[in-house]
Short mmCIF file of C-alpha atoms and ligand atoms in Angstrom, two decimals:
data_model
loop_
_atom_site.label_atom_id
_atom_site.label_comp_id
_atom_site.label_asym_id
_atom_site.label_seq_id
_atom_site.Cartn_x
_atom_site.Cartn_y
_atom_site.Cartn_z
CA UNK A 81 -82.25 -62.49 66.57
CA UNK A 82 -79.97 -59.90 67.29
CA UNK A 83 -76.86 -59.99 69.17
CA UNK A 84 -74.59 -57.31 70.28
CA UNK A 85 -71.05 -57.64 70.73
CA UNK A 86 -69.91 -55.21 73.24
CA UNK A 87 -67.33 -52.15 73.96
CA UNK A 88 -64.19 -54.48 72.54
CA UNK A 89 -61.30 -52.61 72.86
CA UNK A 90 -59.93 -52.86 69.47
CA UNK A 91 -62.49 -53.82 66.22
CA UNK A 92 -59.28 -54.50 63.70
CA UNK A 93 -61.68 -54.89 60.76
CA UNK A 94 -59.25 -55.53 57.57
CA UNK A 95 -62.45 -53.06 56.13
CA UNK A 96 -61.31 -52.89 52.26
CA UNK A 97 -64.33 -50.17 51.24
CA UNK A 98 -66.11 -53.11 49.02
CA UNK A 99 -62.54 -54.05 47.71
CA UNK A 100 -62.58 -57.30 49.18
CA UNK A 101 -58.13 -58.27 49.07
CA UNK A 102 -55.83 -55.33 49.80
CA UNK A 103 -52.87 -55.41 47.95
CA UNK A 104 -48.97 -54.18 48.66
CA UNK A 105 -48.89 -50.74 50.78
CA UNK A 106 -52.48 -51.09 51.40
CA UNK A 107 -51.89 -53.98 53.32
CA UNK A 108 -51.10 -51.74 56.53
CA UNK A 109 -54.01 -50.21 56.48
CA UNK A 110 -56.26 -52.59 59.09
CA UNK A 111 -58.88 -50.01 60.33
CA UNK A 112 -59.00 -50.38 63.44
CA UNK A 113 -61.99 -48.96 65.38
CA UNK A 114 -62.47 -47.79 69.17
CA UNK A 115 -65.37 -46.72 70.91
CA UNK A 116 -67.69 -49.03 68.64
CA UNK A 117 -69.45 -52.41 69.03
CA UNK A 118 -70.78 -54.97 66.55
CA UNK A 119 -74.44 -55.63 66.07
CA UNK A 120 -75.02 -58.65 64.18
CA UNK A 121 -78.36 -60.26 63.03
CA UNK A 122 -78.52 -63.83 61.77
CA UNK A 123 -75.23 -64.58 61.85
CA UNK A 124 -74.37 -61.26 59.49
CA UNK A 125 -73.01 -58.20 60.38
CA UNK A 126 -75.57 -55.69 60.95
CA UNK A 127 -73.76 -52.14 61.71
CA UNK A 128 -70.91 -50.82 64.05
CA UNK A 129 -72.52 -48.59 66.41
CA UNK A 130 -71.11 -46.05 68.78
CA UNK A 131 -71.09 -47.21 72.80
CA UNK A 132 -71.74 -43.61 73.47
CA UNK A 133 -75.15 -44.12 71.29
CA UNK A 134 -75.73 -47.49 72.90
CA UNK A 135 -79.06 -48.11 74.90
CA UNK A 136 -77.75 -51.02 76.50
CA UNK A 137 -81.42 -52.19 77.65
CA UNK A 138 -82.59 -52.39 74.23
CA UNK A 139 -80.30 -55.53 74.11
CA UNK A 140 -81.56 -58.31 75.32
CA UNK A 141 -78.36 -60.85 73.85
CA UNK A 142 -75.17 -58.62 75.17
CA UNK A 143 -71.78 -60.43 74.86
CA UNK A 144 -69.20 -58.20 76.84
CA UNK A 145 -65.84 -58.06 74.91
CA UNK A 146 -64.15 -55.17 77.65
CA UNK A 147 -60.11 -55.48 77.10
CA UNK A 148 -60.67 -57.78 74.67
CA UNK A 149 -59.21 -56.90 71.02
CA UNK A 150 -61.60 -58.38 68.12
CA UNK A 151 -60.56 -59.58 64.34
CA UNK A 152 -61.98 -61.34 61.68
CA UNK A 153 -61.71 -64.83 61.95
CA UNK A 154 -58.64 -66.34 60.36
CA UNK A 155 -58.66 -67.84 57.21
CA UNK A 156 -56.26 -71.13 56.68
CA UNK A 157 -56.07 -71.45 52.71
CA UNK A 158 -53.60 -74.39 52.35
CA UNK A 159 -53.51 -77.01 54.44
CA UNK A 160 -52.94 -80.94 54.13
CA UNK A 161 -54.50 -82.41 57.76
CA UNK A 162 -56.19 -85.36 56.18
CA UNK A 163 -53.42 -87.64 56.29
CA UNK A 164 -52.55 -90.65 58.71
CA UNK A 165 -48.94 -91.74 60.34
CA UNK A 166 -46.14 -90.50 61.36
CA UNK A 167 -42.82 -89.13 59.57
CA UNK A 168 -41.02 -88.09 62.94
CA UNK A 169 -37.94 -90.56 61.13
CA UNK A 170 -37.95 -88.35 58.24
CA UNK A 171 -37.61 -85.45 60.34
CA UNK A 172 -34.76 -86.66 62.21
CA UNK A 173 -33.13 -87.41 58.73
CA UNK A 174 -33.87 -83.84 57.75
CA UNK A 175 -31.81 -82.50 60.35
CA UNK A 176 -28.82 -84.77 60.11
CA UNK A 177 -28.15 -82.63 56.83
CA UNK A 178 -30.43 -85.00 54.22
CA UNK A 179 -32.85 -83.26 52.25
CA UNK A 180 -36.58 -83.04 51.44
CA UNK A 181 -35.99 -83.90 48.03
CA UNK A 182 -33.85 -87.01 48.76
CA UNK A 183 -35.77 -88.37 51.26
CA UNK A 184 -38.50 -87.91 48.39
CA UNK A 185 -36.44 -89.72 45.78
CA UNK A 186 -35.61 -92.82 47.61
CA UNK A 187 -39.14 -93.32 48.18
CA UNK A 188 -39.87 -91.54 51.53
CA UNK A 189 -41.73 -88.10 51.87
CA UNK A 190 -45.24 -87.76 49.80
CA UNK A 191 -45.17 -91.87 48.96
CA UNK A 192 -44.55 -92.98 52.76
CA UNK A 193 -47.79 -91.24 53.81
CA UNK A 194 -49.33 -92.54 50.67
CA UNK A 195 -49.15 -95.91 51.69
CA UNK A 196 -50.09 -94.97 55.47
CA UNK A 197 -53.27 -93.34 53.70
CA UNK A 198 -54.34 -96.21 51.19
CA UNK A 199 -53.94 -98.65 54.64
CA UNK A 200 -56.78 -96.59 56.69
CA UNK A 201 -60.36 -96.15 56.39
CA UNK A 202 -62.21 -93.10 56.47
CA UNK A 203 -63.69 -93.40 59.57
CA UNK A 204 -59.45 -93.24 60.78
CA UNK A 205 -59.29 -90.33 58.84
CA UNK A 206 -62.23 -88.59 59.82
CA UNK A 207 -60.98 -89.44 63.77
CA UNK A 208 -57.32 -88.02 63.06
CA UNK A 209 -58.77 -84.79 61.32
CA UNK A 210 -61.07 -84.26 63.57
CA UNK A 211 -58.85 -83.25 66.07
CA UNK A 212 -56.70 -81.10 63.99
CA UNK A 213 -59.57 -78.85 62.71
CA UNK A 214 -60.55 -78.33 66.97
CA UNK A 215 -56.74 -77.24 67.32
CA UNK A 216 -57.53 -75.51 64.47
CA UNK A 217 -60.73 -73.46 66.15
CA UNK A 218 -58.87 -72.59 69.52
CA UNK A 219 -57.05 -70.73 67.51
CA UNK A 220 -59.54 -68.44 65.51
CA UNK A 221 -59.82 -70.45 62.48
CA UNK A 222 -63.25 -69.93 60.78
CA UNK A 223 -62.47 -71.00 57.51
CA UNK A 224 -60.24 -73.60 56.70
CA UNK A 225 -59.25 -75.06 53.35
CA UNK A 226 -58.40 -79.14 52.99
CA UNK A 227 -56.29 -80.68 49.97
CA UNK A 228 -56.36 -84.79 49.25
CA UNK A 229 -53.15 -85.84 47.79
CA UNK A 230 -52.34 -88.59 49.82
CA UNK A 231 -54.33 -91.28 47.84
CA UNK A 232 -52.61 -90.84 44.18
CA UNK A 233 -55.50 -93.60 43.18
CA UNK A 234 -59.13 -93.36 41.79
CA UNK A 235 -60.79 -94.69 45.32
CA UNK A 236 -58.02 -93.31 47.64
CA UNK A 237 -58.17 -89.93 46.31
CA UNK A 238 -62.19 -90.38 46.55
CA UNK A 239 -61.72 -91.52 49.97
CA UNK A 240 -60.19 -88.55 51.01
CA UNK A 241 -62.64 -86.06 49.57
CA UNK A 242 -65.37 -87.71 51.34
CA UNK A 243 -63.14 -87.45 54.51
CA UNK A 244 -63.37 -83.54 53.81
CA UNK A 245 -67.26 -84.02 53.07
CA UNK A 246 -68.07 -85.06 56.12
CA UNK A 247 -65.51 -83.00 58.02
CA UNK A 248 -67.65 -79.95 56.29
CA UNK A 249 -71.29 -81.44 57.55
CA UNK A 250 -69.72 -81.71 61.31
CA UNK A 251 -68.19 -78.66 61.71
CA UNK A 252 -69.93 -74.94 61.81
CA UNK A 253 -66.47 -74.01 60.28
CA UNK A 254 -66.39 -73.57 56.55
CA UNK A 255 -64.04 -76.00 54.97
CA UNK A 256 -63.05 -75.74 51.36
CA UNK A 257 -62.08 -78.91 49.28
CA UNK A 258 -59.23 -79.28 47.62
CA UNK A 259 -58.36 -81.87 44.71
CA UNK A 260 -54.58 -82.59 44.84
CA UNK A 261 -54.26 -85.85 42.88
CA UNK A 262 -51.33 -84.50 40.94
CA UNK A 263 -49.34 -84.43 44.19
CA UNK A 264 -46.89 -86.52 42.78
CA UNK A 265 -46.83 -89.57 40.62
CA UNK A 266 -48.04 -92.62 42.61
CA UNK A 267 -45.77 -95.81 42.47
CA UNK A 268 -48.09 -97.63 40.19
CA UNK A 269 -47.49 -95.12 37.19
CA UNK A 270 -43.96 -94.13 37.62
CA UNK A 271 -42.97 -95.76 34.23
CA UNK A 272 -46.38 -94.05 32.41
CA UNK A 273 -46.91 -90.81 33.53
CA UNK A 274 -49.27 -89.83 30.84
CA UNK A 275 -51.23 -92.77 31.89
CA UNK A 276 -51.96 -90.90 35.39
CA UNK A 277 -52.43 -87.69 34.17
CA UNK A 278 -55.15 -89.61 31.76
CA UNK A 279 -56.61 -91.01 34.77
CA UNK A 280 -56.56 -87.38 36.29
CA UNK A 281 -57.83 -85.60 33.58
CA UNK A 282 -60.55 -88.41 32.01
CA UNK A 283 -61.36 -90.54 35.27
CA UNK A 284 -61.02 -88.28 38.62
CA UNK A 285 -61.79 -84.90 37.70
CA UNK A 286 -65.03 -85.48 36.00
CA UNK A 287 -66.45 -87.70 38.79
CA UNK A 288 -65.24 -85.11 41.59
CA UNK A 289 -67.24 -82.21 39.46
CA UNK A 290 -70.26 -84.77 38.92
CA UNK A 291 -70.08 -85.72 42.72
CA UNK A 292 -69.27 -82.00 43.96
CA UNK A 293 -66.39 -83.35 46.02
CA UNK A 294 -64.31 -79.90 45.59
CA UNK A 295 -63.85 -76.65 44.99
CA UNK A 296 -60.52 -76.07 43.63
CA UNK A 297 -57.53 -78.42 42.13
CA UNK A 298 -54.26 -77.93 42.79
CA UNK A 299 -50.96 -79.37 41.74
CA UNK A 300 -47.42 -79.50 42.89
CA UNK A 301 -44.96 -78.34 40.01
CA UNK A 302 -41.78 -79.84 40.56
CA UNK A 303 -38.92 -81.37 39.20
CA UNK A 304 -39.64 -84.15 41.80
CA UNK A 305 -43.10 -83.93 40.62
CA UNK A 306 -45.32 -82.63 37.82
CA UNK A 307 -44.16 -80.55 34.68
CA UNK A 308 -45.40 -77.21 34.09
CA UNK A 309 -46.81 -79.34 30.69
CA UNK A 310 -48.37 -81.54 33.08
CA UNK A 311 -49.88 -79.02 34.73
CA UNK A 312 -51.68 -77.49 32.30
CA UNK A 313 -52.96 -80.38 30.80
CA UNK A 314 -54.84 -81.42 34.47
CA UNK A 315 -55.19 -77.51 34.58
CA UNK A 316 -56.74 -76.96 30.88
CA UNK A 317 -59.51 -80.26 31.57
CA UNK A 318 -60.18 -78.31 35.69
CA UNK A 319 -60.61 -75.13 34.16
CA UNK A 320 -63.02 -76.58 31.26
CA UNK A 321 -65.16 -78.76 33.92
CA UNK A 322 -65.57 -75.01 35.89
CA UNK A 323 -62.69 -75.97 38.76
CA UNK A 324 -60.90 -72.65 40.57
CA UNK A 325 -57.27 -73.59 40.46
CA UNK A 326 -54.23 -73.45 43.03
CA UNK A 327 -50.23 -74.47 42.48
CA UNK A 328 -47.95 -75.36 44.56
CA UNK A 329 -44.73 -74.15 43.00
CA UNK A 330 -40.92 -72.56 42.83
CA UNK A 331 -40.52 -74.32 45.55
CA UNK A 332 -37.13 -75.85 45.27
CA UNK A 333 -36.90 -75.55 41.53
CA UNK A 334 -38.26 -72.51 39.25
CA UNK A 335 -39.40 -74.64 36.06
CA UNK A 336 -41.94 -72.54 34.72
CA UNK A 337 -45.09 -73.05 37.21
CA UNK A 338 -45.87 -69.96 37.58
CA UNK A 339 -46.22 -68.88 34.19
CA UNK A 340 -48.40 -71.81 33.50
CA UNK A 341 -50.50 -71.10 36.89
CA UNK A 342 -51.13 -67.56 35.40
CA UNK A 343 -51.82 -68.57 32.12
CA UNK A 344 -54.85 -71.08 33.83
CA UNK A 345 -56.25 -67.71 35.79
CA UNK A 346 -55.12 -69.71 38.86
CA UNK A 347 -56.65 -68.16 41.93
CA UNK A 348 -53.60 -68.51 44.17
CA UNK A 349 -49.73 -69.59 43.51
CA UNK A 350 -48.39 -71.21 46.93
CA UNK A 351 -44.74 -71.42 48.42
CA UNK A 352 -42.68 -69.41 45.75
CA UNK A 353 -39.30 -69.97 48.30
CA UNK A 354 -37.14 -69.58 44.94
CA UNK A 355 -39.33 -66.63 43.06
CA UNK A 356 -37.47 -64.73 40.91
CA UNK A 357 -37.05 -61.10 39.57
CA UNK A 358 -39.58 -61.99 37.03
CA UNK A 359 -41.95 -63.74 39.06
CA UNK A 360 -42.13 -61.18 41.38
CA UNK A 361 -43.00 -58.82 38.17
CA UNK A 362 -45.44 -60.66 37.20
CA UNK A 363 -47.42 -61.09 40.53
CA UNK A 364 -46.91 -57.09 40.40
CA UNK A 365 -50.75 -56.10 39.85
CA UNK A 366 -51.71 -59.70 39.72
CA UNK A 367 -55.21 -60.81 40.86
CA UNK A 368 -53.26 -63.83 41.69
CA UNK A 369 -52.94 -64.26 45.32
CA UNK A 370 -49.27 -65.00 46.40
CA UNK A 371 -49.69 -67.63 48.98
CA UNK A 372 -46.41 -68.05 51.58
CA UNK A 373 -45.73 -70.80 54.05
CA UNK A 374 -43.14 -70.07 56.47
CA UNK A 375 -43.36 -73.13 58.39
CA UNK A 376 -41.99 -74.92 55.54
CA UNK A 377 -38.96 -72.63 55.27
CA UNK A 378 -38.71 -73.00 59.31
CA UNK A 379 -39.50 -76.69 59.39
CA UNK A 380 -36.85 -77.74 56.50
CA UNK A 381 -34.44 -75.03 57.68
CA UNK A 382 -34.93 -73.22 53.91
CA UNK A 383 -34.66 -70.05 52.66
CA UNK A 384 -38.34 -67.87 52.75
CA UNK A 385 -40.49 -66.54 49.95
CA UNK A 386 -39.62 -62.87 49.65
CA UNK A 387 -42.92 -61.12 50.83
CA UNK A 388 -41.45 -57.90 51.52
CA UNK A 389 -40.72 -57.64 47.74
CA UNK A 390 -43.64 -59.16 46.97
CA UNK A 391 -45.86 -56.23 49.19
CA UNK A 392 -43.02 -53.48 47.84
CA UNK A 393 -44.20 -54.54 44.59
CA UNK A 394 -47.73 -54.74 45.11
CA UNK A 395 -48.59 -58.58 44.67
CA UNK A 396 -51.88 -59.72 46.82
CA UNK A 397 -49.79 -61.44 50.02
CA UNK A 398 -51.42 -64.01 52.09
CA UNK A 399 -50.08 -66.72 54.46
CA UNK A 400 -50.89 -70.13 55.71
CA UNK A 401 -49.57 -73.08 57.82
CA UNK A 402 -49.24 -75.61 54.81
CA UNK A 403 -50.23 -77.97 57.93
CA UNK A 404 -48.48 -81.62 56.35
CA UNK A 405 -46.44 -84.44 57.90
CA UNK A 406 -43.75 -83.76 55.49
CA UNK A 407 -42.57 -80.02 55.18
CA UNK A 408 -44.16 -78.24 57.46
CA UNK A 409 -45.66 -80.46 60.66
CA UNK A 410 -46.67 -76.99 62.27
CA UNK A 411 -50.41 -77.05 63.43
CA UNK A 412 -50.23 -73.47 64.70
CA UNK A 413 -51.61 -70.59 62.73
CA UNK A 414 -50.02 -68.14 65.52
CA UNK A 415 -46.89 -69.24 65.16
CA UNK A 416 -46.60 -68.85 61.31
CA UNK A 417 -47.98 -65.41 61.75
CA UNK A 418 -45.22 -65.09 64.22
CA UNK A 419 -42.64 -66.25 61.89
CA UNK A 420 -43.58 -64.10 59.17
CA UNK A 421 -42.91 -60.82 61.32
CA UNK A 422 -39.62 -62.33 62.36
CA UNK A 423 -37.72 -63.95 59.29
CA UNK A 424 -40.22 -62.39 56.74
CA UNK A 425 -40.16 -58.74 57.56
CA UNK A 426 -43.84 -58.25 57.39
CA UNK A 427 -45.12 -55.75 59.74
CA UNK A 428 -47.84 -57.26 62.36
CA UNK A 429 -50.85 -55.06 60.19
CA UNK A 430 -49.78 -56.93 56.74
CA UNK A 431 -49.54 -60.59 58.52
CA UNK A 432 -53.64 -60.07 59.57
CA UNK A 433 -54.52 -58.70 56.43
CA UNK A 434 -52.56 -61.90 54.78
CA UNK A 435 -54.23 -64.29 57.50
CA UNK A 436 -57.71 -62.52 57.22
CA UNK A 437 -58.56 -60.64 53.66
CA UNK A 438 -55.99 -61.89 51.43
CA UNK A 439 -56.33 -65.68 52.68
CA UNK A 440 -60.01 -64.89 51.87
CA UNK A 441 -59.38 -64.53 48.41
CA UNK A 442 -57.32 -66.90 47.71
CA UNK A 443 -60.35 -69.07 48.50
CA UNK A 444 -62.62 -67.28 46.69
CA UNK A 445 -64.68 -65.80 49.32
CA UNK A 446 -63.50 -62.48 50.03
CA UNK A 447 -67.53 -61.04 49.21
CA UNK A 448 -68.49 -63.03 52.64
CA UNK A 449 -65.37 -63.46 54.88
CA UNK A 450 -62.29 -62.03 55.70
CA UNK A 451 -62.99 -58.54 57.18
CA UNK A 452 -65.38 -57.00 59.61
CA UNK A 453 -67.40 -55.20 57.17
CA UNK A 454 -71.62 -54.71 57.06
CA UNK A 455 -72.96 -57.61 55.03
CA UNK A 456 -70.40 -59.92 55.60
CA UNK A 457 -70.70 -63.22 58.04
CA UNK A 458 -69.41 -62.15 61.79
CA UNK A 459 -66.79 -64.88 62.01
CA UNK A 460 -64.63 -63.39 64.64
CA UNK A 461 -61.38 -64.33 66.56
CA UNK A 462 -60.87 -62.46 70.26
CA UNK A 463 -58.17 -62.10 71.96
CA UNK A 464 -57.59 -62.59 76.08
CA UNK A 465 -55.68 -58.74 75.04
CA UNK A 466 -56.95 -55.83 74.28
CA UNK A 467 -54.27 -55.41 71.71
CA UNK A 468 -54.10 -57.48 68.44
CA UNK A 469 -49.92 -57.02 68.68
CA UNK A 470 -50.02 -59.26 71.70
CA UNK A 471 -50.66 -62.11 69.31
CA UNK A 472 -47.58 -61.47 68.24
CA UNK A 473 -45.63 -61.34 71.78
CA UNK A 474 -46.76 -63.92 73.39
CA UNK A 475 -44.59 -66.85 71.33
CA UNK A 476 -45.95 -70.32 71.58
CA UNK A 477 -48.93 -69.41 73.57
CA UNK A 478 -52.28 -69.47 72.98
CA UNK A 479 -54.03 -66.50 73.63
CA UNK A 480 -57.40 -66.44 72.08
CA UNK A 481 -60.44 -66.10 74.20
CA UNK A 482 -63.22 -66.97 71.96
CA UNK A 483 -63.65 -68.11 68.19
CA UNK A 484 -67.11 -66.93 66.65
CA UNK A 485 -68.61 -68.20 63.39
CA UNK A 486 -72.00 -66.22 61.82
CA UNK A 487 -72.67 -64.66 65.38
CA UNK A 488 -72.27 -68.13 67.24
CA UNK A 489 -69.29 -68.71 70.07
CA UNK A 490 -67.56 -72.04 68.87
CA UNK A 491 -64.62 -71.92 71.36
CA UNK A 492 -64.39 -69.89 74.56
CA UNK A 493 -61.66 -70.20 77.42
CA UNK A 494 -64.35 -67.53 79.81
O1 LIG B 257 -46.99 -78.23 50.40
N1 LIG B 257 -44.89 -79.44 48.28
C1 LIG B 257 -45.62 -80.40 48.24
N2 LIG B 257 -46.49 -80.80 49.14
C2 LIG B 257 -46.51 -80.49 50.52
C3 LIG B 257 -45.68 -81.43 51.31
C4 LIG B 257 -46.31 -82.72 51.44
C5 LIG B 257 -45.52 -83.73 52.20
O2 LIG B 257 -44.29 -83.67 52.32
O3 LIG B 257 -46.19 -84.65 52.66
C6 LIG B 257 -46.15 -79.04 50.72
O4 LIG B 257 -45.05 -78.70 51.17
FE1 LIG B 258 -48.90 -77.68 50.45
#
């Protein structure tokens, strides 16, 4: 069945020529076309044909798109939205000068909605999530990645995973899994460390694999939390058991994450708020994907990743909400993009190719998603505008018109 997707104004399609990530300078080039539709067949992207070669009675399925801009559908590569309770306390805390890392010492942060999590069933979980990943859609998201890393035990880190598993066979979205059980050390083990890593490495990993209850593990690398040694232990064990591997690090602290995360071919390195020089060299050329969340730097009132000398150096930039109750409570992919043109100083064309392209591969699937290229699924975000720079204008608005995944309409305000 063939459906035609008609005389948009602007067809911004991220196009890499086969490339699939486009990295530093090239991540101003968006291609955008005029003039041109989008024919797609089975959910797949068929050609881009001319309007002024358009028979429109040859179509029987014609979905008008006039004054409407169209992109690829947004990719959200880090997010945390299986989680239950509230840390509005913390937050007030946070802003009467005490910080993230404190509130994390004494017990609060990760470990409060740890013990919120262990408390509720999955059926609670599933409910709260739910209605995150619909925000989520009304605002163009097509693919969407979820960690765990709020259960820090055999069952509650299970528990969560199976949250995401059914999240994945109710939505049309795709959702990528996550494994985050070296979030931080769970109460239980704070006086044996190696005994959780053990239980990480010997217990959880090899039943997730057996079970196929993710994709990729991540870690955080902190002095709060894991040591790059740490690390590579859980990271050795993923990458043996056929894992793709994420880090969350130099966030607060630089203590050698990255180094390790490169060593372990990690697919992505997330936050990098305190990168150095030499970081920044060495995601020069990287097929690491740099991964930035400005809605942690907003939301803990912290300094922000350096993208612009990450793109001036040419490191593979993409962004993400880091949606959590902790650091960055910010379920709005529009307003991180948003941020990143104002305190980042990313021009609007690198922002989609970090949301779109680059977000893509940091999940992996840059060969099917991420641009508007023939082949590839037609997941598509449109806009209400028929120009892809009002997304950036219009500040704490909403102005998508319709979210498309493979060739189907899964949100529409017309
Ligand atoms: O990505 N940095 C570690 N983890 C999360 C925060 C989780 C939380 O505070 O609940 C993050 O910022
Ligand atoms: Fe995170």
């Amino acid at each position: 069945m063939k459906r035609l997707f008609y005389n948009p104004s602007q067809i911004v399609t991220a196009n890499t020529a086969g490339k699939f990530f486009l990295r530093g300078n090239e991540m101003n080039e968006i291609s955008i076309l005029e003039n041109h539709s989008i024919l797609v067949e089975n959910g797949i992207i068929l050609e881009f044909p001319k309007n002024s070669e358009l028979v429109l009675d040859d179509y029987k399925d014609i979905i008008d798109l006039t004054n409407k801009c169209i992109l690829p559908g947004f990719v959200e590569s880090h997010t945390h939205l299986v989680f239950s309770g509230s840390r509005s306390n913390e937050f007030k805390l946070k802003l009467s000068g005490i910080s993230y890392e404190e509130i994390a010492k004494n017990g609060g942060g990760i470990l409060h909605t740890v013990k919120s999590v262990r408390d509720s069933s999955i059926e609670e979980l599933v409910h709260n999530s739910r209605i995150r990943i619909q925000k989520f859609i009304e605002q163009g998201i097509t693919t969407l990645e979820i960690k765990s890393g709020y259960g820090l035990s055999f069952s509650d880190e299970i528990k969560i995973l199976q949250v995401i598993k059914q999240l994945k066979n109710e939505f049309s979205i795709d959702i990528v899994s996550t494994f985050l059980g070296a979030h931080t050390f769970p109460p239980e083990y704070q006086n044996d460390k190696s005994k959780y890593i053990s239980l990480i490495t010997e217990e959880m990993l090899p039943f997730i694999k057996e079970n196929n209850l993710a994709e990729f593990v991540d870690a955080f690398c902190e002095t709060t939390a894991f040591s790059p040694t740490e690390v590579d232990i859980i990271f050795q064990k993923a990458n043996e058991l056929g894992f793709s591997l994420k880090l969350h690090t130099e966030q607060f602290n630089e203590i050698g994450g990255l180094n390790i995360a490169l060593k372990n071919k990690a697919v992505s390195v997330d936050h990098l708020e305190v990168l150095t020089q030499n970081g920044i060299s060495l995601l020069s050329n990287s097929e690491t994907v740099a991964t930035l969340l400005p809605g942690v730097s907003f939301f803990l009132n912290y300094n922000f990743a350096p993208a612009r000398k990450l793109i001036d150096n040419n490191a593979i930039v993409a962004l993400a909400t880091d949606f959590n109750p902790g650091s960055s409570h910010i379920l709005n992919f529009h307003f991180i993009m948003q941020l990143a043109a104002m305190r980042m100083k990313m021009s609007f064309e690198e922002i989609i190719s970090a949301c779109t392209i680059n977000a893509a591969k940091a999940l992996k699937m840059e060969a099917n998603i991420g641009s508007l290229e023939i082949g590839k699924k037609a997941d598509f975000v449109v806009l209400q505008s028929p120009n892809y720079s009002d997304l950036f204008y219009n500040i704490g608005q909403n102005i998508v018109d319709k979210t498309i995944k493979k060739g189907e309409i899964i949100y529409n305000v017309n």
